[in-house]
Amino acid sequence: MQFLKRFDESKAKELMDEVRERVEDILNQIRLEGWDALTRICESLDGLAPSKIKPDEIQEAWQKLSTEMKEALKVAEKNIRSFHRAQREILKDFTCDIDEEIKAGMRFIPVKSAAVYVPGGRYPLPSTVLMGVIPAQEAGVERIAVLTPPGREGRPNSVTLAAMGMLGIREAWAIGGAQAIAAVAFGAGDIKQADIVVGPGNAYVTEAKRQVFGIVGIDGLAGPSEVMIVADSNADPKFLAADMVAQLEHDPSARAMLLTTDESIAKRAIGEVYKLLDNIRTSSVASVAWENGGAVAVGTLEEISRMANEVAPEHLELAVEKPESVLELFTCYGAAFLGNYSPVPFGDYIAGTNHILPTGRSAKFQGGLWVGTFLRPLQHLCASKKAALNLARHGARIADAEGLAAHSLSMRMRGLY
Ligand SMILES: NC(=O)c1ccc[n+]([C@@H]2O[C@H](COP(=O)([O-])OP(=O)(O)OC[C@H]3O[C@@H](n4cnc5c(N)ncnc54)[C@H](O)[C@@H]3O)[C@@H](O)[C@H]2O)c1
Ligand SMILES: [Zn+2]
C-alpha cells in the first residue's frame, strides 16, 4: 500500500485516557447522588437542568411540522420499519429434537425497557430517533425512553421532537452526554433504570455506555463516525470526495479513508476534497477531521481488503465495478454500501438499513443495531424419563471429574427411577 495521506494518531490515546477518567467521575457522581448530581452536571456542561419533555410538546412538534418534512420522515419510517420487520421474522422461536427423547428450544423475548440516546451536541439528529426507536418497537419493547441534549435554545430540536411524535414516544428527557447514559443506567429522580441503553454519540457518550455495560445492556460502541471507501478506476472522484466529507463533517474526530486501485482517482479525489472543504458550510469541523482523520492510499484489491478487515470500518463503501462480488472479500464492517449509487447518507436517513453502527474497530466483534439488539434468545430443555438414564450415566462422569458431587447426584437420581 502506498499512502498519499495518513491519519495523525498522535493525540488519540491521550484524549481517550482523559475521556475515560472524566466519564468515570460523571458516572460515579450520578450513581451515588442521583438527581442532584445529574442536575449539577447538566448545568455545568449544557447550561440547563435536566427536564422531562412532555408528551403534549412532542405531539405538538409533529403537528406543526411542514408537510414536506412529515412526508420525508414517513418515507424513512416505512423503509426502516420494513427492513427491521424482516429481521424480526427470521428470529423465530423453535424447538428441535436433539434425539427422540430430548427436546431443546429457544424463545426470543424483548427486553421490557429500552433507552435510546439521540445525539444533539453538534447537530440535532432526528434520524437517530427513527434508527433507535423503530427496531425497539418491532422487537416489542414495552417502555421506550428517548434522551437527547437540550440544544442551544434550551429545548431539543423541533424535528427531533416531531420524529418522536410520529413514532408515538411518550417518555423523553432533555439530557445529553455521559450523564444521560448514567441516568438511565442507574436511575435518577423520576428516570427509571432501563434494561438496555442504545444509540450513538460522541466519545463521552460511547465511553459511558462501555462503562455501564454489565449494569445494563448496551447495543454496542457507536462512537465518532468513520468511512472507508474502496474505489477502482470506475469511481467518480467527485462522489468520493463528497462521501468522505459527509463523514468528516460529523465530528472533528471522524475518519474517512479512501483506498483505491487507481492512483489518478486518488489524486483527483484529494483535489475534490480540498475544493469541497473550501466551500461547504460544515468545513470548520470537516477540515479538522480531514487533517487528523483523513487517509488516502493506493494498492491492489487484495491489499485493500486485508487492510479493511483489520481496520473494521463503521461504513464501507465499494465504489467498484461488480461491487456484489467484491463484497465477499470484506468481512469486518458495520454496514456496506455497494456501487456508485448507494452513498452512506442513504443509509443514514432513508433507505432502510440502520445507521447506529460499530466504530473504533468494534466491527471486529459486533454488528450494528438491529431488532435482535432488543431480543434475548432464551434457551430451554426438556428430557424424558427415558433419556435421563443415558444422560445421567455420561453427565455424572463429567461432574465427578469436576468434583461437583451434587451435580452428579442430581443427574444420577433422575437416571435411577
Ligand atoms: N457510530 C454511529 O452509529 C453514529 C451515528 C450517528 C452519529 N454518530 C456520532 O455521534 C456523535 C454526536 O456527537 P455530538 O457531540 O454532536 O453529540 P452528543 O449528543 O453525542 O454529545 C453531546 C453531549 O456531550 C457532552 N459533552 C460535551 N463536551 C463534554 C466534555 N468536555 N466533557 C463531558 N461531556 C461533554 C455534553 O453534555 C453534550 O450534551 C458524533 O461523533 C457522530 O459521529 C455516530
Ligand atoms: Zn452520516
Short mmCIF file of C-alpha atoms and ligand atoms in Angstrom, two decimals:
data_model
loop_
_atom_site.label_atom_id
_atom_site.label_comp_id
_atom_site.label_asym_id
_atom_site.label_seq_id
_atom_site.Cartn_x
_atom_site.Cartn_y
_atom_site.Cartn_z
CA MET A 1 0.00 0.00 0.00
CA GLN A 2 1.30 3.41 -0.91
CA PHE A 3 -0.09 6.18 1.32
CA LEU A 4 -0.70 9.63 -0.17
CA LYS A 5 -2.09 10.85 3.18
CA ARG A 6 -2.08 9.21 6.62
CA PHE A 7 -4.02 9.57 9.89
CA ASP A 8 -2.44 11.69 12.58
CA GLU A 9 -2.63 9.32 15.59
CA SER A 10 -0.50 11.46 17.93
CA LYS A 11 -3.25 12.86 20.15
CA ALA A 12 -5.72 9.96 20.06
CA LYS A 13 -4.52 7.94 23.10
CA GLU A 14 -4.07 10.91 25.42
CA LEU A 15 -7.56 12.07 24.54
CA MET A 16 -9.08 8.63 25.25
CA ASP A 17 -7.45 8.49 28.71
CA GLU A 18 -8.86 11.90 29.51
CA VAL A 19 -12.36 10.91 28.35
CA ARG A 20 -12.23 7.65 30.35
CA GLU A 21 -11.42 9.46 33.60
CA ARG A 22 -13.93 12.24 33.03
CA VAL A 23 -16.72 9.75 32.32
CA GLU A 24 -15.85 7.59 35.31
CA ASP A 25 -16.21 10.65 37.52
CA ILE A 26 -19.60 11.63 35.97
CA LEU A 27 -20.95 8.09 36.37
CA ASN A 28 -19.80 7.82 39.99
CA GLN A 29 -21.42 11.10 40.98
CA ILE A 30 -24.77 10.12 39.46
CA ARG A 31 -24.63 6.57 40.83
CA LEU A 32 -24.06 7.91 44.34
CA GLU A 33 -26.14 11.11 44.37
CA GLY A 34 -28.80 10.54 41.68
CA TRP A 35 -30.84 13.53 40.51
CA ASP A 36 -28.81 16.16 42.42
CA ALA A 37 -25.59 15.14 40.72
CA LEU A 38 -27.40 14.86 37.38
CA THR A 39 -28.65 18.43 37.75
CA ARG A 40 -25.23 19.74 38.70
CA ILE A 41 -23.52 18.04 35.75
CA CYS A 42 -26.19 19.01 33.17
CA GLU A 43 -25.98 22.61 34.32
CA SER A 44 -22.22 22.75 34.15
CA LEU A 45 -21.90 21.00 30.74
CA ASP A 46 -25.00 22.12 28.87
CA GLY A 47 -26.09 25.15 30.91
CA LEU A 48 -29.51 23.71 31.80
CA ALA A 49 -31.08 21.49 34.42
CA PRO A 50 -32.33 18.08 33.22
CA SER A 51 -36.00 18.04 32.30
CA LYS A 52 -38.79 15.82 31.09
CA ILE A 53 -40.24 16.57 27.67
CA LYS A 54 -44.00 16.44 27.99
CA PRO A 55 -45.96 14.16 25.62
CA ASP A 56 -48.00 17.23 24.52
CA GLU A 57 -44.87 19.05 23.48
CA ILE A 58 -43.80 16.00 21.43
CA GLN A 59 -47.19 15.68 19.72
CA GLU A 60 -47.36 19.41 19.04
CA ALA A 61 -43.95 19.32 17.32
CA TRP A 62 -45.26 16.60 14.98
CA GLN A 63 -48.48 18.52 14.26
CA LYS A 64 -46.57 21.70 13.48
CA LEU A 65 -44.08 20.06 11.13
CA SER A 66 -44.27 21.07 7.47
CA THR A 67 -45.98 18.67 5.06
CA GLU A 68 -42.72 18.04 3.17
CA MET A 69 -40.82 17.13 6.36
CA LYS A 70 -43.66 14.91 7.50
CA GLU A 71 -43.55 13.14 4.17
CA ALA A 72 -39.76 12.69 4.35
CA LEU A 73 -39.94 11.23 7.87
CA LYS A 74 -42.78 8.93 6.81
CA VAL A 75 -40.78 7.56 3.88
CA ALA A 76 -37.82 6.95 6.20
CA GLU A 77 -40.07 5.27 8.76
CA LYS A 78 -41.63 3.00 6.16
CA ASN A 79 -38.28 1.84 4.77
CA ILE A 80 -36.60 1.39 8.17
CA ARG A 81 -39.62 -0.44 9.56
CA SER A 82 -39.82 -2.76 6.60
CA PHE A 83 -36.12 -3.79 6.93
CA HIS A 84 -36.37 -4.29 10.69
CA ARG A 85 -39.67 -6.16 10.47
CA ALA A 86 -37.99 -8.60 8.09
CA GLN A 87 -35.26 -9.10 10.72
CA ARG A 88 -37.89 -9.90 13.36
CA GLU A 89 -39.37 -12.51 11.06
CA ILE A 90 -36.14 -14.51 10.80
CA LEU A 91 -35.90 -14.80 14.59
CA LYS A 92 -38.50 -17.50 15.09
CA ASP A 93 -38.99 -19.36 18.35
CA PHE A 94 -38.19 -23.02 17.78
CA THR A 95 -37.91 -26.41 19.42
CA CYS A 96 -35.75 -29.18 17.96
CA ASP A 97 -35.32 -32.86 18.76
CA ILE A 98 -31.78 -33.42 19.95
CA ASP A 99 -32.84 -37.04 19.80
CA GLU A 100 -36.21 -38.78 20.22
CA GLU A 101 -36.26 -38.19 23.97
CA ILE A 102 -34.54 -34.80 24.32
CA LYS A 103 -36.04 -31.56 23.13
CA ALA A 104 -34.35 -28.15 23.19
CA GLY A 105 -35.63 -24.80 22.09
CA MET A 106 -35.30 -21.06 22.02
CA ARG A 107 -37.66 -18.15 22.55
CA PHE A 108 -36.87 -14.57 21.56
CA ILE A 109 -38.26 -12.30 24.25
CA PRO A 110 -37.88 -8.50 24.11
CA VAL A 111 -36.33 -6.53 26.96
CA LYS A 112 -39.05 -4.67 28.86
CA SER A 113 -37.41 -1.30 28.92
CA ALA A 114 -35.04 0.42 26.49
CA ALA A 115 -33.43 3.86 26.50
CA VAL A 116 -32.49 5.37 23.15
CA TYR A 117 -29.83 8.07 23.15
CA VAL A 118 -30.21 10.59 20.33
CA PRO A 119 -27.15 12.83 19.85
CA GLY A 120 -27.63 16.55 19.67
CA GLY A 121 -24.42 18.27 20.69
CA ARG A 122 -23.06 19.48 17.40
CA TYR A 123 -26.08 18.75 15.18
CA PRO A 124 -29.57 17.58 16.08
CA LEU A 125 -30.08 14.04 14.73
CA PRO A 126 -33.80 13.34 14.30
CA SER A 127 -32.81 10.45 12.02
CA THR A 128 -31.37 8.68 15.08
CA VAL A 129 -34.80 8.74 16.74
CA LEU A 130 -36.05 6.54 13.90
CA MET A 131 -32.97 4.31 13.89
CA GLY A 132 -33.15 3.58 17.62
CA VAL A 133 -36.88 3.53 18.25
CA ILE A 134 -38.24 1.59 15.25
CA PRO A 135 -36.17 -1.57 15.87
CA ALA A 136 -37.20 -1.49 19.55
CA GLN A 137 -40.86 -1.18 18.53
CA GLU A 138 -40.54 -4.02 16.02
CA ALA A 139 -38.96 -6.15 18.75
CA GLY A 140 -41.95 -5.44 21.01
CA VAL A 141 -40.23 -3.40 23.76
CA GLU A 142 -42.83 -2.04 26.20
CA ARG A 143 -41.10 1.09 27.56
CA ILE A 144 -39.02 3.14 25.14
CA ALA A 145 -37.48 6.29 26.64
CA VAL A 146 -35.61 8.78 24.44
CA LEU A 147 -32.82 11.01 25.80
CA THR A 148 -31.34 13.88 23.86
CA PRO A 149 -29.38 17.05 24.74
CA PRO A 150 -31.41 20.23 25.29
CA GLY A 151 -29.83 22.13 22.41
CA ARG A 152 -28.78 25.75 22.29
CA GLU A 153 -32.30 27.15 22.61
CA GLY A 154 -32.97 25.13 25.74
CA ARG A 155 -35.27 22.59 24.08
CA PRO A 156 -34.31 19.70 21.81
CA ASN A 157 -34.61 20.42 18.11
CA SER A 158 -38.20 20.55 16.84
CA VAL A 159 -37.66 17.95 14.10
CA THR A 160 -36.17 15.57 16.69
CA LEU A 161 -39.30 16.07 18.80
CA ALA A 162 -41.53 15.66 15.75
CA ALA A 163 -39.86 12.33 14.88
CA MET A 164 -40.65 11.15 18.42
CA GLY A 165 -44.23 12.33 17.94
CA MET A 166 -44.60 10.42 14.68
CA LEU A 167 -43.44 7.23 16.42
CA GLY A 168 -45.72 7.74 19.44
CA ILE A 169 -42.96 8.24 22.04
CA ARG A 170 -44.38 9.08 25.46
CA GLU A 171 -41.24 9.29 27.58
CA ALA A 172 -38.44 11.67 26.64
CA TRP A 173 -35.81 13.62 28.56
CA ALA A 174 -33.79 16.67 27.58
CA ILE A 175 -30.47 15.37 28.86
CA GLY A 176 -27.26 14.79 26.91
CA GLY A 177 -23.83 13.24 27.21
CA ALA A 178 -22.42 10.64 29.61
CA GLN A 179 -24.81 11.95 32.29
CA ALA A 180 -27.83 10.86 30.19
CA ILE A 181 -26.39 7.35 29.94
CA ALA A 182 -25.76 7.31 33.70
CA ALA A 183 -29.32 8.46 34.46
CA VAL A 184 -30.90 5.51 32.63
CA ALA A 185 -28.23 3.02 33.66
CA PHE A 186 -28.62 3.69 37.42
CA GLY A 187 -31.97 5.51 37.56
CA ALA A 188 -32.13 9.11 38.86
CA GLY A 189 -35.11 11.01 40.24
CA ASP A 190 -38.15 10.04 38.16
CA ILE A 191 -35.98 8.43 35.50
CA LYS A 192 -36.30 4.68 35.90
CA GLN A 193 -33.41 2.37 35.18
CA ALA A 194 -33.63 0.80 31.71
CA ASP A 195 -32.72 -2.78 30.79
CA ILE A 196 -30.70 -1.66 27.77
CA VAL A 197 -29.22 1.65 26.62
CA VAL A 198 -28.69 2.09 22.89
CA GLY A 199 -27.70 4.78 20.44
CA PRO A 200 -24.69 6.59 19.04
CA GLY A 201 -22.88 9.57 20.47
CA ASN A 202 -19.57 11.34 20.87
CA ALA A 203 -16.57 9.93 22.72
CA TYR A 204 -18.12 10.72 26.16
CA VAL A 205 -21.42 9.01 25.39
CA THR A 206 -19.72 5.97 23.91
CA GLU A 207 -17.28 5.63 26.82
CA ALA A 208 -20.20 5.95 29.27
CA LYS A 209 -22.01 3.08 27.54
CA ARG A 210 -18.84 0.98 27.71
CA GLN A 211 -18.52 1.64 31.44
CA VAL A 212 -22.17 0.89 32.33
CA PHE A 213 -22.24 -2.34 30.33
CA GLY A 214 -22.99 -5.16 32.73
CA ILE A 215 -25.20 -3.00 34.93
CA VAL A 216 -27.46 -2.59 31.91
CA GLY A 217 -27.17 -3.95 28.38
CA ILE A 218 -25.89 -1.82 25.54
CA ASP A 219 -26.23 -2.18 21.77
CA GLY A 220 -22.52 -1.72 21.14
CA LEU A 221 -19.99 1.06 20.75
CA ALA A 222 -21.24 3.55 18.17
CA GLY A 223 -18.83 6.47 18.53
CA PRO A 224 -17.48 9.13 16.17
CA SER A 225 -18.20 8.22 12.56
CA GLU A 226 -15.87 6.55 10.08
CA VAL A 227 -15.99 5.60 6.45
CA MET A 228 -13.69 3.51 4.30
CA ILE A 229 -14.23 3.93 0.60
CA VAL A 230 -12.82 1.36 -1.80
CA ALA A 231 -12.61 2.68 -5.35
CA ASP A 232 -11.35 1.48 -8.71
CA SER A 233 -10.99 3.38 -11.97
CA ASN A 234 -14.76 3.15 -12.32
CA ALA A 235 -15.37 5.60 -9.47
CA ASP A 236 -16.21 9.28 -9.75
CA PRO A 237 -13.72 11.43 -7.74
CA LYS A 238 -16.45 14.00 -7.03
CA PHE A 239 -18.69 11.32 -5.49
CA LEU A 240 -15.75 10.00 -3.46
CA ALA A 241 -14.89 13.45 -2.10
CA ALA A 242 -18.50 14.22 -1.16
CA ASP A 243 -18.81 10.88 0.63
CA MET A 244 -15.59 11.47 2.59
CA VAL A 245 -16.58 14.98 3.63
CA ALA A 246 -20.04 13.64 4.55
CA GLN A 247 -18.36 11.54 7.27
CA LEU A 248 -15.83 14.19 8.28
CA GLU A 249 -18.43 16.87 8.94
CA HIS A 250 -19.95 14.75 11.74
CA ASP A 251 -17.20 15.32 14.31
CA PRO A 252 -13.61 16.65 14.46
CA SER A 253 -12.64 13.09 15.43
CA ALA A 254 -14.47 11.46 12.49
CA ARG A 255 -12.42 9.48 9.98
CA ALA A 256 -12.50 8.98 6.24
CA MET A 257 -10.18 6.62 4.40
CA LEU A 258 -10.02 6.22 0.64
CA LEU A 259 -8.31 3.09 -0.68
CA THR A 260 -8.03 2.82 -4.41
CA THR A 261 -6.51 0.64 -7.08
CA ASP A 262 -6.06 3.69 -9.30
CA GLU A 263 -3.57 6.41 -8.30
CA SER A 264 -5.07 9.05 -10.58
CA ILE A 265 -8.50 8.56 -8.97
CA ALA A 266 -6.87 9.01 -5.54
CA LYS A 267 -5.17 12.26 -6.54
CA ARG A 268 -8.27 13.67 -8.18
CA ALA A 269 -10.40 12.75 -5.15
CA ILE A 270 -7.95 14.56 -2.82
CA GLY A 271 -8.22 17.66 -5.03
CA GLU A 272 -12.02 17.45 -4.86
CA VAL A 273 -11.91 17.11 -1.04
CA TYR A 274 -9.95 20.38 -0.74
CA LYS A 275 -12.35 22.13 -3.12
CA LEU A 276 -15.32 20.97 -1.03
CA LEU A 277 -13.66 21.92 2.24
CA ASP A 278 -13.23 25.44 0.86
CA ASN A 279 -16.93 25.79 0.18
CA ILE A 280 -19.05 23.65 2.42
CA ARG A 281 -20.93 25.12 5.38
CA THR A 282 -19.60 22.47 7.75
CA SER A 283 -15.95 22.95 6.79
CA SER A 284 -14.81 24.12 10.22
CA VAL A 285 -15.49 20.63 11.62
CA ALA A 286 -14.71 18.69 8.44
CA SER A 287 -11.33 20.38 7.88
CA VAL A 288 -10.07 19.43 11.36
CA ALA A 289 -11.33 15.89 10.85
CA TRP A 290 -9.63 15.70 7.43
CA GLU A 291 -6.29 16.87 8.87
CA ASN A 292 -6.39 14.31 11.72
CA GLY A 293 -8.52 11.53 10.32
CA GLY A 294 -8.24 11.66 6.54
CA ALA A 295 -6.21 8.93 4.82
CA VAL A 296 -5.71 8.02 1.18
CA ALA A 297 -3.76 5.03 -0.16
CA VAL A 298 -3.25 3.08 -3.37
CA GLY A 299 -2.93 -0.71 -3.56
CA THR A 300 -4.29 -3.91 -5.06
CA LEU A 301 -7.76 -5.12 -4.17
CA GLU A 302 -6.20 -7.91 -2.04
CA GLU A 303 -4.08 -5.41 -0.07
CA ILE A 304 -7.10 -3.17 0.34
CA SER A 305 -9.39 -5.91 1.65
CA ARG A 306 -6.68 -7.12 4.08
CA MET A 307 -6.37 -3.61 5.49
CA ALA A 308 -10.15 -3.11 5.58
CA ASN A 309 -10.61 -6.32 7.57
CA GLU A 310 -8.06 -5.05 10.11
CA VAL A 311 -9.48 -1.51 10.34
CA ALA A 312 -13.08 -2.83 10.53
CA PRO A 313 -14.68 0.45 9.47
CA GLU A 314 -18.15 1.53 10.54
CA HIS A 315 -19.15 2.27 6.94
CA LEU A 316 -17.63 0.52 3.94
CA GLU A 317 -18.37 1.96 0.52
CA LEU A 318 -17.49 -0.13 -2.54
CA ALA A 319 -17.24 2.25 -5.48
CA VAL A 320 -16.05 -0.50 -7.81
CA GLU A 321 -17.23 -2.44 -10.82
CA LYS A 322 -19.22 -5.53 -9.72
CA PRO A 323 -19.44 -4.48 -6.03
CA GLU A 324 -21.53 -7.51 -5.11
CA SER A 325 -18.74 -9.93 -5.97
CA VAL A 326 -16.05 -7.70 -4.40
CA LEU A 327 -18.08 -7.66 -1.14
CA GLU A 328 -17.08 -11.28 -0.50
CA LEU A 329 -13.50 -10.13 0.25
CA PHE A 330 -14.70 -7.94 3.13
CA THR A 331 -15.73 -9.45 6.47
CA CYS A 332 -15.47 -6.64 9.07
CA TYR A 333 -17.71 -3.57 8.71
CA GLY A 334 -20.84 -2.08 10.27
CA ALA A 335 -22.70 -1.54 7.00
CA ALA A 336 -21.55 -1.81 3.40
CA PHE A 337 -22.77 0.37 0.54
CA LEU A 338 -22.47 -1.16 -2.88
CA GLY A 339 -21.85 0.68 -6.13
CA ASN A 340 -21.75 4.30 -7.17
CA TYR A 341 -25.40 4.97 -6.35
CA SER A 342 -25.58 3.80 -2.73
CA PRO A 343 -23.80 6.54 -0.75
CA VAL A 344 -23.63 6.20 3.04
CA PRO A 345 -26.12 9.05 3.64
CA PHE A 346 -28.89 6.91 2.07
CA GLY A 347 -28.27 4.55 4.98
CA ASP A 348 -28.01 7.48 7.41
CA TYR A 349 -31.51 8.68 6.65
CA ILE A 350 -33.85 7.00 4.35
CA ALA A 351 -33.17 3.67 2.63
CA GLY A 352 -33.93 1.24 5.47
CA THR A 353 -30.61 -0.04 6.88
CA ASN A 354 -29.64 1.19 10.34
CA HIS A 355 -27.17 4.00 10.98
CA ILE A 356 -26.27 3.07 14.57
CA LEU A 357 -23.12 1.15 13.75
CA PRO A 358 -19.91 -0.07 15.39
CA THR A 359 -16.86 2.23 15.34
CA GLY A 360 -13.24 2.14 16.53
CA ARG A 361 -12.57 -1.44 15.30
CA SER A 362 -15.55 -2.80 17.22
CA ALA A 363 -16.95 -4.18 13.94
CA LYS A 364 -14.42 -6.97 14.61
CA PHE A 365 -16.74 -8.37 17.28
CA GLN A 366 -20.16 -6.79 16.77
CA GLY A 367 -22.64 -5.60 14.18
CA GLY A 368 -24.89 -2.55 14.09
CA LEU A 369 -28.17 -2.01 15.88
CA TRP A 370 -30.95 -4.34 14.71
CA VAL A 371 -34.09 -5.94 16.05
CA GLY A 372 -32.01 -8.66 17.72
CA THR A 373 -30.38 -5.99 19.92
CA PHE A 374 -33.63 -5.82 21.91
CA LEU A 375 -34.42 -9.54 21.93
CA ARG A 376 -32.97 -12.00 24.39
CA PRO A 377 -32.50 -15.52 22.99
CA LEU A 378 -33.73 -17.71 25.85
CA GLN A 379 -32.91 -21.42 25.75
CA HIS A 380 -34.90 -24.30 27.22
CA LEU A 381 -34.53 -28.04 27.61
CA CYS A 382 -36.92 -30.95 28.21
CA ALA A 383 -35.61 -34.52 28.62
CA SER A 384 -37.89 -37.53 29.07
CA LYS A 385 -37.56 -40.07 31.86
CA LYS A 386 -36.18 -42.48 29.30
CA ALA A 387 -33.48 -40.01 28.19
CA ALA A 388 -32.47 -39.38 31.81
CA LEU A 389 -30.78 -42.77 32.24
CA ASN A 390 -28.32 -42.24 29.42
CA LEU A 391 -27.75 -38.54 30.15
CA ALA A 392 -27.13 -39.28 33.85
CA ARG A 393 -24.61 -42.04 33.14
CA HIS A 394 -22.39 -39.81 30.98
CA GLY A 395 -23.16 -36.49 32.64
CA ALA A 396 -22.31 -37.80 36.13
CA ARG A 397 -18.89 -38.93 34.90
CA ILE A 398 -18.08 -35.40 33.82
CA ALA A 399 -19.47 -33.91 37.06
CA ASP A 400 -17.40 -36.40 39.09
CA ALA A 401 -14.29 -35.41 37.14
CA GLU A 402 -15.02 -31.82 38.09
CA GLY A 403 -15.54 -32.85 41.71
CA LEU A 404 -19.06 -31.38 41.75
CA ALA A 405 -20.82 -34.01 43.87
CA ALA A 406 -24.32 -32.54 43.99
CA HIS A 407 -24.33 -32.08 40.23
CA SER A 408 -23.51 -35.76 39.89
CA LEU A 409 -26.19 -36.73 42.43
CA SER A 410 -28.87 -34.59 40.77
CA MET A 411 -28.32 -36.40 37.49
CA ARG A 412 -27.89 -39.92 38.89
CA MET A 413 -31.15 -39.62 40.88
CA ARG A 414 -33.04 -38.95 37.62
CA GLY A 415 -31.33 -41.91 35.95
CA LEU A 416 -32.26 -44.36 38.73
CA TYR A 417 -36.02 -44.16 38.55
N1 LIG B 1 -21.49 5.29 15.08
C1 LIG B 1 -22.71 5.66 14.79
O1 LIG B 1 -23.57 4.84 14.54
C2 LIG B 1 -23.08 7.11 14.79
C3 LIG B 1 -24.30 7.54 14.25
C4 LIG B 1 -24.65 8.88 14.34
C5 LIG B 1 -23.80 9.77 14.97
N2 LIG B 1 -22.61 9.32 15.47
C6 LIG B 1 -21.69 10.20 16.19
O2 LIG B 1 -22.39 10.80 17.24
C7 LIG B 1 -21.62 11.90 17.67
C8 LIG B 1 -22.51 13.03 18.11
O3 LIG B 1 -21.71 13.87 18.90
P1 LIG B 1 -22.18 15.27 19.48
O4 LIG B 1 -21.04 15.76 20.31
O5 LIG B 1 -22.65 16.12 18.36
O6 LIG B 1 -23.46 14.96 20.35
P2 LIG B 1 -23.72 14.03 21.62
O7 LIG B 1 -25.16 14.17 21.91
O8 LIG B 1 -23.16 12.67 21.44
O9 LIG B 1 -22.90 14.70 22.82
C9 LIG B 1 -23.24 15.95 23.32
C10 LIG B 1 -23.04 15.94 24.82
O10 LIG B 1 -21.68 15.68 25.14
C11 LIG B 1 -21.41 16.24 26.40
N3 LIG B 1 -20.06 16.83 26.40
C12 LIG B 1 -19.55 17.73 25.52
N4 LIG B 1 -18.31 18.07 25.89
C13 LIG B 1 -18.02 17.40 27.04
C14 LIG B 1 -16.90 17.36 27.91
N5 LIG B 1 -15.80 18.07 27.67
N6 LIG B 1 -16.96 16.55 28.99
C15 LIG B 1 -18.06 15.80 29.23
N7 LIG B 1 -19.14 15.81 28.44
C16 LIG B 1 -19.13 16.60 27.35
C17 LIG B 1 -22.42 17.32 26.65
O11 LIG B 1 -23.13 17.03 27.82
C18 LIG B 1 -23.37 17.26 25.46
O12 LIG B 1 -24.73 17.27 25.82
C19 LIG B 1 -20.67 12.24 16.53
O13 LIG B 1 -19.36 11.86 16.92
C20 LIG B 1 -21.14 11.35 15.39
O14 LIG B 1 -20.09 10.94 14.55
C21 LIG B 1 -22.26 8.01 15.39
ZN ZN B 2 -23.51 10.35 8.47
#
